[in-house]
mmCIF file of C-alpha atoms in Angstrom:
data_model
loop_
_atom_site.group_PDB
_atom_site.id
_atom_site.type_symbol
_atom_site.label_atom_id
_atom_site.label_comp_id
_atom_site.label_asym_id
_atom_site.label_seq_id
_atom_site.Cartn_x
_atom_site.Cartn_y
_atom_site.Cartn_z
ATOM 1 C CA MET A 1465 -48.919 131.290 103.399
ATOM 2 C CA SER A 1466 -50.616 134.416 102.019
ATOM 3 C CA ASP A 1467 -54.300 134.843 102.783
ATOM 4 C CA ALA A 1468 -56.596 134.791 99.749
ATOM 5 C CA ARG A 1469 -58.392 137.943 100.885
ATOM 6 C CA THR A 1470 -55.104 139.833 101.150
ATOM 7 C CA ILE A 1471 -53.949 138.638 97.726
ATOM 8 C CA LEU A 1472 -57.241 139.651 96.100
ATOM 9 C CA ARG A 1473 -57.192 143.102 97.670
ATOM 10 C CA GLY A 1474 -53.610 143.643 96.577
ATOM 11 C CA ALA A 1475 -54.497 142.709 93.000
ATOM 12 C CA GLY A 1476 -57.697 144.764 92.963
ATOM 13 C CA LEU A 1477 -59.801 141.667 92.281
ATOM 14 C CA THR A 1478 -62.938 140.127 93.726
ATOM 15 C CA PRO A 1479 -64.170 136.509 93.487
ATOM 16 C CA LYS A 1480 -66.088 135.793 90.284
ATOM 17 C CA LYS A 1481 -69.428 134.146 90.959
ATOM 18 C CA SER A 1482 -69.660 133.047 87.314
ATOM 19 C CA PHE A 1483 -66.502 130.964 87.833
ATOM 20 C CA GLY A 1484 -67.737 129.539 91.131
ATOM 21 C CA GLN A 1485 -64.734 131.022 92.935
ATOM 22 C CA ASN A 1486 -64.596 130.254 96.661
ATOM 23 C CA PHE A 1487 -61.005 130.525 97.857
ATOM 24 C CA LEU A 1488 -59.691 128.506 100.794
ATOM 25 C CA VAL A 1489 -58.597 130.667 103.725
ATOM 26 C CA ALA A 1490 -58.323 128.019 106.473
ATOM 27 C CA SER A 1491 -54.671 126.966 106.749
ATOM 28 C CA HIS A 1492 -55.459 123.730 108.610
ATOM 29 C CA VAL A 1493 -57.749 122.619 105.762
ATOM 30 C CA VAL A 1494 -55.104 123.502 103.175
ATOM 31 C CA ASP A 1495 -52.504 121.452 105.056
ATOM 32 C CA ALA A 1496 -54.893 118.503 105.441
ATOM 33 C CA ILE A 1497 -55.607 118.449 101.698
ATOM 34 C CA ALA A 1498 -51.898 118.655 100.887
ATOM 35 C CA ARG A 1499 -51.222 115.660 103.168
ATOM 36 C CA ALA A 1500 -54.052 113.701 101.548
ATOM 37 C CA CYS A 1501 -52.569 114.422 98.121
ATOM 38 C CA VAL A 1502 -48.976 113.638 99.106
ATOM 39 C CA PRO A 1503 -48.656 111.244 102.058
ATOM 40 C CA ASP A 1504 -45.386 111.183 103.983
ATOM 41 C CA ARG A 1505 -44.030 108.202 102.036
ATOM 42 C CA GLU A 1506 -44.221 110.231 98.802
ATOM 43 C CA VAL A 1507 -42.810 113.570 99.992
ATOM 44 C CA GLY A 1508 -40.379 114.896 97.424
ATOM 45 C CA LYS A 1509 -41.514 112.364 94.805
ATOM 46 C CA ALA A 1510 -45.162 112.817 93.800
ATOM 47 C CA ARG A 1511 -46.162 114.690 90.653
ATOM 48 C CA VAL A 1512 -49.339 116.675 91.313
ATOM 49 C CA LEU A 1513 -51.740 118.197 88.796
ATOM 50 C CA GLU A 1514 -53.970 120.785 90.461
ATOM 51 C CA LEU A 1515 -57.131 121.813 88.633
ATOM 52 C CA GLY A 1516 -58.279 125.352 89.380
ATOM 53 C CA ALA A 1517 -55.271 126.629 91.331
ATOM 54 C CA GLY A 1518 -56.891 129.999 92.017
ATOM 55 C CA LEU A 1519 -54.507 132.114 94.073
ATOM 56 C CA GLY A 1520 -52.029 129.330 94.755
ATOM 57 C CA VAL A 1521 -52.771 128.832 98.450
ATOM 58 C CA LEU A 1522 -53.097 125.052 98.093
ATOM 59 C CA THR A 1523 -50.427 125.012 95.367
ATOM 60 C CA THR A 1524 -47.873 126.420 97.792
ATOM 61 C CA ALA A 1525 -48.676 123.747 100.378
ATOM 62 C CA LEU A 1526 -48.460 121.046 97.711
ATOM 63 C CA ALA A 1527 -45.090 122.350 96.510
ATOM 64 C CA ARG A 1528 -43.659 121.861 100.011
ATOM 65 C CA ARG A 1529 -44.513 118.151 99.845
ATOM 66 C CA ALA A 1530 -44.526 117.115 96.180
ATOM 67 C CA GLY A 1531 -41.671 116.595 93.776
ATOM 68 C CA SER A 1532 -43.439 118.859 91.280
ATOM 69 C CA VAL A 1533 -46.780 120.603 90.865
ATOM 70 C CA THR A 1534 -48.553 121.684 87.682
ATOM 71 C CA ALA A 1535 -51.150 124.333 88.495
ATOM 72 C CA VAL A 1536 -53.971 124.884 85.973
ATOM 73 C CA GLU A 1537 -56.077 128.056 86.133
ATOM 74 C CA ARG A 1538 -58.528 129.342 83.523
ATOM 75 C CA ASP A 1539 -59.206 132.834 84.939
ATOM 76 C CA ARG A 1540 -56.806 134.985 82.944
ATOM 77 C CA ASP A 1541 -57.065 137.727 85.580
ATOM 78 C CA LEU A 1542 -55.770 135.307 88.209
ATOM 79 C CA VAL A 1543 -52.967 133.711 86.188
ATOM 80 C CA PRO A 1544 -50.466 136.599 86.593
ATOM 81 C CA VAL A 1545 -51.368 136.878 90.288
ATOM 82 C CA LEU A 1546 -50.882 133.128 90.659
ATOM 83 C CA ALA A 1547 -47.498 133.338 88.948
ATOM 84 C CA ARG A 1548 -46.386 136.115 91.309
ATOM 85 C CA GLU A 1549 -47.486 134.174 94.382
ATOM 86 C CA LEU A 1550 -45.631 131.093 93.159
ATOM 87 C CA GLU A 1551 -42.559 132.893 91.820
ATOM 88 C CA THR A 1552 -40.122 131.312 94.290
ATOM 89 C CA CYS A 1553 -41.486 127.811 93.700
ATOM 90 C CA MET A 1554 -41.352 128.341 89.930
ATOM 91 C CA MET A 1555 -37.734 129.515 90.092
ATOM 92 C CA GLN A 1556 -36.923 126.318 91.984
ATOM 93 C CA ASP A 1557 -38.644 124.265 89.233
ATOM 94 C CA LYS A 1558 -41.127 122.983 91.808
ATOM 95 C CA VAL A 1559 -44.189 124.517 90.141
ATOM 96 C CA ARG A 1560 -45.341 125.399 86.644
ATOM 97 C CA VAL A 1561 -48.468 127.453 85.919
ATOM 98 C CA ILE A 1562 -50.702 126.630 82.957
ATOM 99 C CA GLU A 1563 -53.502 128.898 81.759
ATOM 100 C CA GLY A 1564 -56.220 126.500 80.704
ATOM 101 C CA ASP A 1565 -59.668 125.092 81.367
ATOM 102 C CA ALA A 1566 -59.767 122.084 83.706
ATOM 103 C CA GLN A 1567 -62.581 120.684 81.547
ATOM 104 C CA THR A 1568 -60.415 120.453 78.437
ATOM 105 C CA VAL A 1569 -56.714 120.280 79.394
ATOM 106 C CA ASP A 1570 -54.837 117.092 78.540
ATOM 107 C CA THR A 1571 -54.449 115.584 82.007
ATOM 108 C CA ARG A 1572 -52.408 112.651 80.716
ATOM 109 C CA ALA A 1573 -49.848 114.928 79.072
ATOM 110 C CA LEU A 1574 -49.645 117.262 82.076
ATOM 111 C CA LEU A 1575 -49.163 114.382 84.517
ATOM 112 C CA GLY A 1576 -46.402 112.935 82.347
ATOM 113 C CA SER A 1577 -45.404 109.369 81.597
ATOM 114 C CA PHE A 1578 -45.385 106.557 84.134
ATOM 115 C CA ASP A 1579 -42.532 106.606 86.626
ATOM 116 C CA ALA A 1580 -42.583 104.122 89.506
ATOM 117 C CA ASP A 1581 -40.656 106.599 91.660
ATOM 118 C CA ALA A 1582 -43.008 109.530 90.979
ATOM 119 C CA PRO A 1583 -46.646 108.796 91.917
ATOM 120 C CA ARG A 1584 -49.128 110.904 89.962
ATOM 121 C CA VAL A 1585 -51.869 112.791 91.779
ATOM 122 C CA LEU A 1586 -54.869 114.733 90.453
ATOM 123 C CA CYS A 1587 -56.462 117.252 92.805
ATOM 124 C CA GLY A 1588 -58.594 120.369 92.971
ATOM 125 C CA ASN A 1589 -61.173 122.458 94.766
ATOM 126 C CA LEU A 1590 -63.911 121.914 92.192
ATOM 127 C CA PRO A 1591 -66.393 124.659 91.224
ATOM 128 C CA TYR A 1592 -69.795 123.230 92.078
ATOM 129 C CA GLN A 1593 -71.326 123.901 88.657
ATOM 130 C CA ILE A 1594 -68.784 121.729 86.794
ATOM 131 C CA THR A 1595 -68.114 119.093 89.459
ATOM 132 C CA GLY A 1596 -69.815 116.301 87.504
ATOM 133 C CA ARG A 1597 -67.790 116.955 84.353
ATOM 134 C CA LEU A 1598 -64.501 117.034 86.252
ATOM 135 C CA ILE A 1599 -65.294 113.810 88.109
ATOM 136 C CA GLU A 1600 -66.072 112.225 84.740
ATOM 137 C CA ARG A 1601 -62.669 113.369 83.478
ATOM 138 C CA ALA A 1602 -61.036 111.863 86.562
ATOM 139 C CA VAL A 1603 -62.764 108.542 85.896
ATOM 140 C CA HIS A 1604 -61.343 108.511 82.378
ATOM 141 C CA ALA A 1605 -57.875 109.320 83.773
ATOM 142 C CA ALA A 1606 -58.012 106.611 86.455
ATOM 143 C CA GLY A 1607 -55.446 104.441 84.713
ATOM 144 C CA ASN A 1608 -52.919 107.281 84.733
ATOM 145 C CA VAL A 1609 -53.000 108.322 88.409
ATOM 146 C CA GLU A 1610 -52.234 106.884 91.827
ATOM 147 C CA ARG A 1611 -54.938 108.943 93.520
ATOM 148 C CA VAL A 1612 -57.429 111.761 93.069
ATOM 149 C CA VAL A 1613 -58.256 114.225 95.853
ATOM 150 C CA PHE A 1614 -61.176 116.569 95.191
ATOM 151 C CA MET A 1615 -63.074 119.111 97.258
ATOM 152 C CA VAL A 1616 -66.760 118.860 96.388
ATOM 153 C CA GLN A 1617 -70.143 119.687 97.860
ATOM 154 C CA VAL A 1618 -70.794 117.315 100.777
ATOM 155 C CA GLU A 1619 -73.897 115.888 99.111
ATOM 156 C CA VAL A 1620 -71.795 115.005 96.061
ATOM 157 C CA ALA A 1621 -69.215 113.294 98.271
ATOM 158 C CA GLU A 1622 -71.960 111.191 99.836
ATOM 159 C CA ARG A 1623 -73.358 110.267 96.420
ATOM 160 C CA LEU A 1624 -69.910 109.240 95.196
ATOM 161 C CA ALA A 1625 -69.517 106.849 98.127
ATOM 162 C CA ALA A 1626 -73.156 105.651 98.270
ATOM 163 C CA LYS A 1627 -73.939 101.935 98.336
ATOM 164 C CA PRO A 1628 -76.575 100.085 96.255
ATOM 165 C CA GLY A 1629 -80.023 100.312 97.777
ATOM 166 C CA SER A 1630 -79.591 103.795 99.234
ATOM 167 C CA LYS A 1631 -81.658 106.745 98.051
ATOM 168 C CA ILE A 1632 -78.555 108.711 96.995
ATOM 169 C CA TYR A 1633 -76.950 105.873 95.029
ATOM 170 C CA GLY A 1634 -77.108 106.775 91.353
ATOM 171 C CA ALA A 1635 -75.333 106.986 88.017
ATOM 172 C CA LEU A 1636 -72.530 109.153 89.427
ATOM 173 C CA SER A 1637 -71.934 106.528 92.142
ATOM 174 C CA VAL A 1638 -71.763 103.708 89.597
ATOM 175 C CA PHE A 1639 -69.479 105.438 87.085
ATOM 176 C CA THR A 1640 -67.086 106.593 89.810
ATOM 177 C CA GLN A 1641 -67.011 103.311 91.709
ATOM 178 C CA ALA A 1642 -66.395 101.429 88.459
ATOM 179 C CA ALA A 1643 -62.912 102.963 88.480
ATOM 180 C CA PHE A 1644 -62.202 103.987 92.090
ATOM 181 C CA HIS A 1645 -62.429 103.088 95.728
ATOM 182 C CA VAL A 1646 -64.160 106.185 97.152
ATOM 183 C CA LYS A 1647 -63.561 107.558 100.634
ATOM 184 C CA LYS A 1648 -64.934 110.745 102.136
ATOM 185 C CA LEU A 1649 -61.967 112.123 104.078
ATOM 186 C CA PHE A 1650 -63.403 115.110 105.983
ATOM 187 C CA ASN A 1651 -65.973 117.900 105.827
ATOM 188 C CA VAL A 1652 -65.046 121.546 105.275
ATOM 189 C CA SER A 1653 -67.264 124.279 106.722
ATOM 190 C CA PRO A 1654 -68.385 127.319 104.687
ATOM 191 C CA GLY A 1655 -66.289 129.561 106.945
ATOM 192 C CA SER A 1656 -63.133 127.988 105.542
ATOM 193 C CA PHE A 1657 -63.671 129.898 102.284
ATOM 194 C CA HIS A 1658 -63.778 133.449 100.972
ATOM 195 C CA PRO A 1659 -66.507 134.129 100.145
ATOM 196 C CA PRO A 1660 -68.283 131.445 102.218
ATOM 197 C CA PRO A 1661 -70.422 129.181 99.988
ATOM 198 C CA ASP A 1662 -74.006 128.354 100.902
ATOM 199 C CA VAL A 1663 -73.151 124.684 101.395
ATOM 200 C CA THR A 1664 -70.803 122.464 103.370
ATOM 201 C CA SER A 1665 -67.984 120.937 101.365
ATOM 202 C CA ALA A 1666 -66.099 117.669 101.726
ATOM 203 C CA VAL A 1667 -62.755 116.308 100.595
ATOM 204 C CA VAL A 1668 -62.907 112.905 98.896
ATOM 205 C CA GLY A 1669 -60.086 110.527 98.082
ATOM 206 C CA LEU A 1670 -60.376 108.314 95.007
ATOM 207 C CA GLU A 1671 -58.004 105.347 94.731
ATOM 208 C CA PRO A 1672 -57.945 103.603 91.326
ATOM 209 C CA ILE A 1673 -58.990 99.956 91.156
ATOM 210 C CA HIS A 1674 -56.837 97.646 89.032
ATOM 211 C CA PRO A 1675 -58.462 96.093 87.132
ATOM 212 C CA ARG A 1676 -61.527 98.311 87.031
ATOM 213 C CA ARG A 1677 -64.818 96.925 88.329
ATOM 214 C CA ALA A 1678 -66.370 97.753 84.957
ATOM 215 C CA GLU A 1679 -65.262 98.974 81.561
ATOM 216 C CA GLU A 1680 -67.226 102.051 80.562
ATOM 217 C CA THR A 1681 -68.488 100.825 77.201
ATOM 218 C CA ASP A 1682 -71.404 102.359 75.302
ATOM 219 C CA THR A 1683 -73.628 99.534 76.515
ATOM 220 C CA PHE A 1684 -72.577 99.964 80.148
ATOM 221 C CA ARG A 1685 -73.241 103.724 79.974
ATOM 222 C CA ALA A 1686 -76.639 103.170 78.359
ATOM 223 C CA LEU A 1687 -77.694 100.634 80.988
ATOM 224 C CA VAL A 1688 -76.639 102.861 83.891
ATOM 225 C CA LYS A 1689 -78.098 106.091 82.535
ATOM 226 C CA SER A 1690 -81.390 104.431 81.606
ATOM 227 C CA ALA A 1691 -81.670 102.675 84.974
ATOM 228 C CA PHE A 1692 -81.396 105.979 86.849
ATOM 229 C CA GLY A 1693 -83.115 108.202 84.276
ATOM 230 C CA ALA A 1694 -86.452 107.418 85.897
ATOM 231 C CA ARG A 1695 -85.702 105.930 89.303
ATOM 232 C CA ARG A 1696 -89.243 104.716 89.967
ATOM 233 C CA LYS A 1697 -89.318 102.575 86.845
ATOM 234 C CA THR A 1698 -88.476 98.898 86.999
ATOM 235 C CA LEU A 1699 -85.508 97.790 84.932
ATOM 236 C CA ARG A 1700 -87.947 96.104 82.525
ATOM 237 C CA ASN A 1701 -89.337 99.530 81.620
ATOM 238 C CA ALA A 1702 -86.178 101.597 82.136
ATOM 239 C CA TRP A 1703 -84.163 99.490 79.691
ATOM 240 C CA ILE A 1704 -86.669 99.684 76.840
ATOM 241 C CA GLY A 1705 -84.700 101.136 73.961
ATOM 242 C CA VAL A 1706 -81.281 99.951 75.165
ATOM 243 C CA ALA A 1707 -81.728 96.685 73.251
ATOM 244 C CA SER A 1708 -84.533 94.392 72.091
ATOM 245 C CA THR A 1709 -86.894 93.003 74.710
ATOM 246 C CA GLU A 1710 -85.635 89.505 73.991
ATOM 247 C CA ALA A 1711 -81.952 90.489 74.352
ATOM 248 C CA ILE A 1712 -82.602 92.316 77.624
ATOM 249 C CA ALA A 1713 -84.551 89.341 79.018
ATOM 250 C CA HIS A 1714 -81.814 86.885 78.023
ATOM 251 C CA ALA A 1715 -78.996 89.017 79.434
ATOM 252 C CA ALA A 1716 -80.894 89.639 82.673
ATOM 253 C CA GLU A 1717 -81.535 85.914 83.125
ATOM 254 C CA GLN A 1718 -77.872 85.099 82.517
ATOM 255 C CA SER A 1719 -76.853 87.873 84.952
ATOM 256 C CA ASN A 1720 -79.312 86.736 87.658
ATOM 257 C CA ILE A 1721 -80.907 90.188 87.576
ATOM 258 C CA SER A 1722 -84.638 90.619 88.141
ATOM 259 C CA LEU A 1723 -86.186 92.990 85.628
ATOM 260 C CA ASP A 1724 -88.788 93.815 88.281
ATOM 261 C CA ALA A 1725 -86.053 95.455 90.381
ATOM 262 C CA ARG A 1726 -85.034 99.103 90.166
ATOM 263 C CA GLY A 1727 -81.691 100.523 89.143
ATOM 264 C CA GLU A 1728 -80.564 101.573 92.608
ATOM 265 C CA THR A 1729 -80.507 97.931 93.734
ATOM 266 C CA LEU A 1730 -77.782 96.894 91.268
ATOM 267 C CA SER A 1731 -74.087 96.892 92.125
ATOM 268 C CA VAL A 1732 -71.415 98.139 89.736
ATOM 269 C CA GLU A 1733 -70.482 94.530 89.038
ATOM 270 C CA GLU A 1734 -74.077 93.611 88.140
ATOM 271 C CA PHE A 1735 -74.289 96.480 85.651
ATOM 272 C CA ALA A 1736 -70.950 95.325 84.206
ATOM 273 C CA THR A 1737 -72.080 91.694 83.896
ATOM 274 C CA MET A 1738 -75.314 92.746 82.216
ATOM 275 C CA ALA A 1739 -73.381 94.913 79.759
ATOM 276 C CA ARG A 1740 -70.915 92.153 78.848
ATOM 277 C CA ILE A 1741 -73.636 89.581 78.190
ATOM 278 C CA LEU A 1742 -75.773 92.065 76.253
ATOM 279 C CA GLU A 1743 -72.804 92.951 74.039
ATOM 280 C CA ARG A 1744 -72.343 89.292 73.197
ATOM 281 C CA VAL A 1745 -75.943 88.669 72.199
ATOM 282 C CA CYS A 1746 -76.563 91.886 70.271
#
């Protein structure tokens, strides 16, 4: 496996801070992520979509385990370098490289249609500044994948897995857990990257829940966002504007939810129940 620093020097490139580029250089971390994406039972079968392939270090490891890998990269300076690094894999039809933005590419089309013999996997080392948007995209793609494996800032990983009642439980926790079982797999130190970021990272595994704990309707989104928009407010005050006072009171009573509580005390299922009842009465 080529080292990211060597590849960059050879191409006359440096990491772009504006793109949040921190390239993995620790081979044991790369291998651990590849195994999390494609467990032994799926070697040679899984179809992997990698968001932000960078220099192809993880892509190469994935190609050794997966049936196929689609590598998406938006940095047009890196795309030809990526293609050169993956030339052998591409010639073997193991990898295809797509120039595109992970925030806008059609993940469903790139993952392909359902095939019971080819599990679909979404993965990526996410730039910190667009992590939230890419997790949101993963939530919307939950019905089309067998698993998602993302590298994120460790604080984000902890928020994704947070339980009701904790200080870090919030809207991101609720929206993600509505669609996935969340598990923090392992931490990754800054020294595992070039250049080293200022924070510790973590790899999280997201396993879709069938059926989902909650459908992300307009009402559900409004209830969750309002509940956490001002964390110190009670639900009685936070939900003003979501629906009429009477409708909120009726739905809360039917849901066994105290309007004197705060948003961080509610489970995903309680938000979902409140949304369903409110949609019926409004």
